[in-house]
Structure formats: C-alpha cells, structure tokens
PDB file of C-alpha atoms in Angstrom:
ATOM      1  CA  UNK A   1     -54.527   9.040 -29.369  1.00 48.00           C
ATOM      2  CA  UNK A   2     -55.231   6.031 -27.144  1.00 48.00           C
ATOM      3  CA  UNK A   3     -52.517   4.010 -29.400  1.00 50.00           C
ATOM      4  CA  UNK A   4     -49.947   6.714 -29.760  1.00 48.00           C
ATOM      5  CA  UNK A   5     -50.056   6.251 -25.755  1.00 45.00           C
ATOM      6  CA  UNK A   6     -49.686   3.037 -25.800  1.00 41.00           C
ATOM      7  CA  UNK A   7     -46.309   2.938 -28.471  1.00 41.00           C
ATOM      8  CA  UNK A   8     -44.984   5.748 -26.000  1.00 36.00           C
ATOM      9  CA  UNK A   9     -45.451   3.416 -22.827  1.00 37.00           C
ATOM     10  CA  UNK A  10     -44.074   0.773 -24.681  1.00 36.00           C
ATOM     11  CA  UNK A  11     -40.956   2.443 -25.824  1.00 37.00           C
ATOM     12  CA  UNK A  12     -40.163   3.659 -22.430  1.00 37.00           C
ATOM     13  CA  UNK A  13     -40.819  -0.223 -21.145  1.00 42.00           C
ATOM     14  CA  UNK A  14     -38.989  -1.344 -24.004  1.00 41.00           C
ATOM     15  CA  UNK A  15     -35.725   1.780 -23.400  1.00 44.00           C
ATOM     16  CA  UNK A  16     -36.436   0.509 -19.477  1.00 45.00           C
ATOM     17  CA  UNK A  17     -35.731  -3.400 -20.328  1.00 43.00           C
ATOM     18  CA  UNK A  18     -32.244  -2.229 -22.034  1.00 40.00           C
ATOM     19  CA  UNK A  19     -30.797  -0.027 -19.731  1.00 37.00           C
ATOM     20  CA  UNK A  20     -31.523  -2.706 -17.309  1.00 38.00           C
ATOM     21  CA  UNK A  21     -29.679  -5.462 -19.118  1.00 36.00           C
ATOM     22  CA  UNK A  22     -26.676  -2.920 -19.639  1.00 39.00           C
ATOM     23  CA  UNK A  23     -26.184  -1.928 -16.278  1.00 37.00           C
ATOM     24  CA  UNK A  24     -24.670  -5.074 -15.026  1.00 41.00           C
ATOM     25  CA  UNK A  25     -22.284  -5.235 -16.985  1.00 41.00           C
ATOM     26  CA  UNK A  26     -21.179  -1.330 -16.304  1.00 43.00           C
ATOM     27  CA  UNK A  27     -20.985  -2.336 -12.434  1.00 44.00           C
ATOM     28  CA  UNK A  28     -18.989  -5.502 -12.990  1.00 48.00           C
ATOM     29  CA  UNK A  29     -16.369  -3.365 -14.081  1.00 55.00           C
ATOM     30  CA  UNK A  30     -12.726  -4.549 -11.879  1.00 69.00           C
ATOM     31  CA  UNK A  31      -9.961  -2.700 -10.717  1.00 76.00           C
ATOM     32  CA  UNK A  32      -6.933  -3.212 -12.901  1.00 90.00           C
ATOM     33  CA  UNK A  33      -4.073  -5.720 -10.718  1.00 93.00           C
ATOM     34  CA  UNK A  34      -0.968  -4.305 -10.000  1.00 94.00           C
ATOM     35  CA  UNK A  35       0.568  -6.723 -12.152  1.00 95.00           C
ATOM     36  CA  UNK A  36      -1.457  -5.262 -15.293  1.00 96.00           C
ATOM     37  CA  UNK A  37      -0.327  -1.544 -14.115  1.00 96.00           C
ATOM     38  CA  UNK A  38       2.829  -2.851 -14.210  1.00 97.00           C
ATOM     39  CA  UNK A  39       2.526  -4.162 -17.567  1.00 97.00           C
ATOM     40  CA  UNK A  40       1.167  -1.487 -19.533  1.00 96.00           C
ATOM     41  CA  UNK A  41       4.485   0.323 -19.291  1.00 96.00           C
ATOM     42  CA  UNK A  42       6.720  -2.842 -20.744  1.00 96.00           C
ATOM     43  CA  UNK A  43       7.066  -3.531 -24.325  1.00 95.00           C
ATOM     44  CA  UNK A  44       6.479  -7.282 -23.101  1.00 96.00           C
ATOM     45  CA  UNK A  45       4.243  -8.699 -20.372  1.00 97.00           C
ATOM     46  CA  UNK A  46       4.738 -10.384 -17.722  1.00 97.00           C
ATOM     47  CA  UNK A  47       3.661 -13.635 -16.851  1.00 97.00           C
ATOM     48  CA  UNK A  48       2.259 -13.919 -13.195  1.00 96.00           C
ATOM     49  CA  UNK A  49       3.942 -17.084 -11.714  1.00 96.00           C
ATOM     50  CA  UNK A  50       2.241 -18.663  -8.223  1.00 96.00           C
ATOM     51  CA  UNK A  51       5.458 -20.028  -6.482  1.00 95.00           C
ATOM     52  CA  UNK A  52       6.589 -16.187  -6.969  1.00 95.00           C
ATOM     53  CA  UNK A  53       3.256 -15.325  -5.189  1.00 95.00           C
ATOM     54  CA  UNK A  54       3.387 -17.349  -2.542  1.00 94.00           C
ATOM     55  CA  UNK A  55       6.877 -16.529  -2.094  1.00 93.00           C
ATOM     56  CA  UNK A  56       6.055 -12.948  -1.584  1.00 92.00           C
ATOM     57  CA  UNK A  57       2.861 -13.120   0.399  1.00 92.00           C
ATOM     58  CA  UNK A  58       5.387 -15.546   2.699  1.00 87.00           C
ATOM     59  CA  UNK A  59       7.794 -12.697   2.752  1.00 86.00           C
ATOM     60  CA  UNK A  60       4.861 -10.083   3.318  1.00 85.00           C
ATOM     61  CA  UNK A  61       3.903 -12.272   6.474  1.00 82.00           C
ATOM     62  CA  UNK A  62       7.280 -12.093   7.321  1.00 80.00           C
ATOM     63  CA  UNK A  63       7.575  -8.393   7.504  1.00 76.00           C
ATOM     64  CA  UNK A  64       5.344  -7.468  10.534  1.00 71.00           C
ATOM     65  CA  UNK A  65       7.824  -4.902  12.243  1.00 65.00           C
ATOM     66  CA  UNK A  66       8.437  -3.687   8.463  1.00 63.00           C
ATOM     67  CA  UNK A  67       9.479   0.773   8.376  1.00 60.00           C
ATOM     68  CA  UNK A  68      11.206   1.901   5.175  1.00 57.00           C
ATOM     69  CA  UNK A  69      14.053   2.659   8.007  1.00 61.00           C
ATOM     70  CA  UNK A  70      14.365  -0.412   9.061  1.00 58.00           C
ATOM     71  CA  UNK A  71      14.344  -2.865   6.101  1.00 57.00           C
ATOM     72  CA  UNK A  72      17.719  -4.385   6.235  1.00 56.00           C
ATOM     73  CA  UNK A  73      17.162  -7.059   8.553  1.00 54.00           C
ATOM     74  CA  UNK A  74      14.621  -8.161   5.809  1.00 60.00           C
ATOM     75  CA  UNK A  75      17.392  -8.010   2.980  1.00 64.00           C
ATOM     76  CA  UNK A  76      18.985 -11.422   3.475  1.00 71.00           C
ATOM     77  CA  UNK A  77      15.330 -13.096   4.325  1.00 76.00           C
ATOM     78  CA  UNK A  78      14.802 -12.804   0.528  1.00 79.00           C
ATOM     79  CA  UNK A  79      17.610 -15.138  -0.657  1.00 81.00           C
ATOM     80  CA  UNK A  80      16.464 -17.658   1.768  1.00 82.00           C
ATOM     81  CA  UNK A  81      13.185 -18.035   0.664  1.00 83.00           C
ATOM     82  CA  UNK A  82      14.172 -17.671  -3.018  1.00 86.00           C
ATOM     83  CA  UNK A  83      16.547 -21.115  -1.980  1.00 87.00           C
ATOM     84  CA  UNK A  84      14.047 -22.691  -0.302  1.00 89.00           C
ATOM     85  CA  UNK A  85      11.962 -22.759  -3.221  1.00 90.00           C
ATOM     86  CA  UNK A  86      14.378 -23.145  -5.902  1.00 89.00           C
ATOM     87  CA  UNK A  87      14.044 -19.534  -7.349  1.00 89.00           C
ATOM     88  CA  UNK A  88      18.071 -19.397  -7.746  1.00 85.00           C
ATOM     89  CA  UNK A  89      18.127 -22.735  -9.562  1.00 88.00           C
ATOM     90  CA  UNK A  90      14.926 -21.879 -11.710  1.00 90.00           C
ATOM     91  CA  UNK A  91      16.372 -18.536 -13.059  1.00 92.00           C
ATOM     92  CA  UNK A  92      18.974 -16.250 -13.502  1.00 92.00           C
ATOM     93  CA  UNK A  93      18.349 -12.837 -12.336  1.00 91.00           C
ATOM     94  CA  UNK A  94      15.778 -11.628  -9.427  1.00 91.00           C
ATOM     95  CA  UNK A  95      13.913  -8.567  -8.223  1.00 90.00           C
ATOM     96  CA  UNK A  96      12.205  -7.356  -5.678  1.00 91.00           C
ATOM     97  CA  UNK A  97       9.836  -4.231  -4.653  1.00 93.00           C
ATOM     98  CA  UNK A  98       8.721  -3.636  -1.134  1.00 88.00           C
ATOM     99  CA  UNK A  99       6.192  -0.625  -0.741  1.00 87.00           C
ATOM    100  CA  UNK A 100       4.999   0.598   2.370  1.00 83.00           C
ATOM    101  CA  UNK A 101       1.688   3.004   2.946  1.00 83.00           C
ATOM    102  CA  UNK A 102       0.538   4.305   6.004  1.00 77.00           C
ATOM    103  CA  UNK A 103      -2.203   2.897   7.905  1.00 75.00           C
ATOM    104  CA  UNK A 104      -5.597   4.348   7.442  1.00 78.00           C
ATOM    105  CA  UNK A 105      -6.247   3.911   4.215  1.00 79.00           C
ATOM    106  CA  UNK A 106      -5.261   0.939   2.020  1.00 84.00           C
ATOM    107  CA  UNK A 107      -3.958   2.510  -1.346  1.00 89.00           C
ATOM    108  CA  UNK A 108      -5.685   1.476  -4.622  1.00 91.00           C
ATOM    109  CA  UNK A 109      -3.849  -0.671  -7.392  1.00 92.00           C
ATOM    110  CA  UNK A 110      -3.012   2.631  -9.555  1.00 94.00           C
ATOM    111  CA  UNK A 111      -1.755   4.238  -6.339  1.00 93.00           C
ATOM    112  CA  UNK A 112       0.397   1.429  -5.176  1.00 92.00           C
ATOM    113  CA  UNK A 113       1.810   1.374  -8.860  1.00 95.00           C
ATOM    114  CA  UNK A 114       1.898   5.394  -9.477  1.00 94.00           C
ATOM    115  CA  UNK A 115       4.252   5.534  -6.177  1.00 92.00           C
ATOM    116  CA  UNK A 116       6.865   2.894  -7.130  1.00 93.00           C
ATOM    117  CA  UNK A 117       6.938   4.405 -11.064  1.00 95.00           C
ATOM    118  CA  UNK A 118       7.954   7.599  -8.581  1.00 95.00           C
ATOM    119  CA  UNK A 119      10.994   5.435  -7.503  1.00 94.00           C
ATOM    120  CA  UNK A 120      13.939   5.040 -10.046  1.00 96.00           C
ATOM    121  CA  UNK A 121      14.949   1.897  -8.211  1.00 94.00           C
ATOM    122  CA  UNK A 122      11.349   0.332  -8.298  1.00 95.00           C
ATOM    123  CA  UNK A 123      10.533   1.841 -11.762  1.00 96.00           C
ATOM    124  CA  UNK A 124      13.466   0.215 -12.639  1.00 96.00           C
ATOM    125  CA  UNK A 125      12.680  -3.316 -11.972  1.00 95.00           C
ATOM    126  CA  UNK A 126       9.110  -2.815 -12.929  1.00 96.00           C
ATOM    127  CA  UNK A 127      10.426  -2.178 -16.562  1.00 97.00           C
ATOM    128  CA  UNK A 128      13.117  -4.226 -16.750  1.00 96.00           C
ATOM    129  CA  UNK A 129      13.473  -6.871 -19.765  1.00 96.00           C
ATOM    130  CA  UNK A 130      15.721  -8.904 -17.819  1.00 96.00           C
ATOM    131  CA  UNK A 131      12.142 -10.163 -15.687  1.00 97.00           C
ATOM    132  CA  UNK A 132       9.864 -12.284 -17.633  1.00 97.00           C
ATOM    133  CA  UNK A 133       7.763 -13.123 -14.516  1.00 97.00           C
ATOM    134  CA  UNK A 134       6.316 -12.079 -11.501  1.00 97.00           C
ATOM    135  CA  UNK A 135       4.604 -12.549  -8.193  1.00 96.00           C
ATOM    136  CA  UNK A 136       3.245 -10.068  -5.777  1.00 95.00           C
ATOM    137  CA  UNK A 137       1.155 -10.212  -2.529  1.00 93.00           C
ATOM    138  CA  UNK A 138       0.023  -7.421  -0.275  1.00 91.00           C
ATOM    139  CA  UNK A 139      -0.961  -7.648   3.871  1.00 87.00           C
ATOM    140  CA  UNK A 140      -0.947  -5.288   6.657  1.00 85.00           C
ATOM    141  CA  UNK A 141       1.614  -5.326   9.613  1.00 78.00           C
ATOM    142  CA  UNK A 142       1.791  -3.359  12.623  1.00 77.00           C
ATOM    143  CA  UNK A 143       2.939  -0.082  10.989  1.00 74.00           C
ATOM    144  CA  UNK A 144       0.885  -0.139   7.828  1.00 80.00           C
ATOM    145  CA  UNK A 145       0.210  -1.442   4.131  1.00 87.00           C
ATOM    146  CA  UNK A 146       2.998  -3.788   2.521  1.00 86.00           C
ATOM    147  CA  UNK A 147       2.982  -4.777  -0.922  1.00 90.00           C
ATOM    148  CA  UNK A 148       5.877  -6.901  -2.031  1.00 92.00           C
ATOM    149  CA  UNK A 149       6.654  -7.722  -5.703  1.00 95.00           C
ATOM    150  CA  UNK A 150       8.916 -10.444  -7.047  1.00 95.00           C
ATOM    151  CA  UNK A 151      10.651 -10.520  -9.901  1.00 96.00           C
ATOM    152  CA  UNK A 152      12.530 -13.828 -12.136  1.00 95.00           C
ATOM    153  CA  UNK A 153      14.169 -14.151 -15.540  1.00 95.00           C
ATOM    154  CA  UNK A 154      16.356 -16.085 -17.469  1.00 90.00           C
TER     155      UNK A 154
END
C-alpha cells in the first residue's frame, strides 16, 4: 500500500512539474498586429517598412484636433510628408487609412481591423495588390483613438 502511495504522489508531482512548464508558454501568447489582420485577407503579404511607420506615427502626432468631420485639413499634410521623405520618388502608388475610436476604451487589434474591413474604401486599400508595403502607428489626441495606416507599391 505504502508504495502504491508513493507512485500516486509521484505522478501528481510528476503531472504538477508539466503543467507548470506548459503554462508559460500558454500566457506568452500575443495579440495578432494590425498589420498581420491585415494580411490574412491578401493573397500576398505585406512587408512592414519603418520610414512608412514613422511616417504615420508623424502624421498620427500631427492629427491632435482629428473628427471624422473634420479630416480635410489633414488631406494635403499627407503628400508633404510622403515628399519629405521620398515616398513619391521611392514608389508609385500610395494609401492611406485613418481610423478614429472614441475615447474610453482603446479598441483591440481585431477591432481596429474588423471596423475598417466594414469600410469599402479602407477594405479596399487593405486588400489591394497594388501595395506591397506598409506602415502604421496608433496615438491618442484630444477627441479619441487614431490609428493611421500607410500604404506604398511599385
């Protein structure tokens, strides 16, 4: 009895020691980027470029007084910083997506992507072949949650 005991406690230590090296790896688990939402709906990836990044985190600074009413003193602002960092001499065709959320709550990846696939526009540009990469950034301004996404292709 006393050693049937003793391979029961030891199974249990030994089940105990596994579970323990597995659970690690369960909570290292990472959200998906919004650049990998984007891709699993294109036929070809994108490749994440960092001048596009910065360019777009610049242009999410940028965007403090930012409403979806009142974008269009924004709309020329792109094609500046696209010259000033030689986007328009690097490629042939660029993109953009602006998304706005409410404040309170800072939407997920998945929701930030579900809610531009929603747009025609966005969805658009998110699946176009023309792209071949992208950079996006995301910040808060004064009226809520921006997430800008730029697009370049040849």
């Amino acid at each position: 009895m006393t050693q049937n005991k003793t391979a029961f406690i030891l199974a249990l230590i030994l089940s105990g020691m596994i579970m323990v090296m597995f659970l690690p790896a369960l909570t290292e688990a990472k959200e998906l980027t919004l650049i990998d939402h984007i891709n699993s709906v294109r036929s070809k990836p994108l490749k994440e470029d960092k001048l596009l990044s910065k360019i777009a985190l610049n242009r999410c600074k940028s965007m403090q007084e930012w409403t979806h009413e009142g974008w269009q003193p924004y709309a020329n602002e792109i094609m500046y910083q696209y010259g000033k960092y030689g986007i328009t001499q690097r490629y042939k065709v660029a993109g953009e997506n602006l998304a706005l959320a409410n404040p309170g709550k800072v939407p997920t990846n998945k929701e930030w992507f579900d809610a531009l696939q929603a747009s025609v526009t966005h969805k658009a540009n998110n699946e176009s072949l023309e792209y071949q990469k992208v950079g996006s950034a995301k910040c808060i301004n004064k009226v809520g949650n921006v997430t800008v996404i730029l697009f370049a292709g040849n």
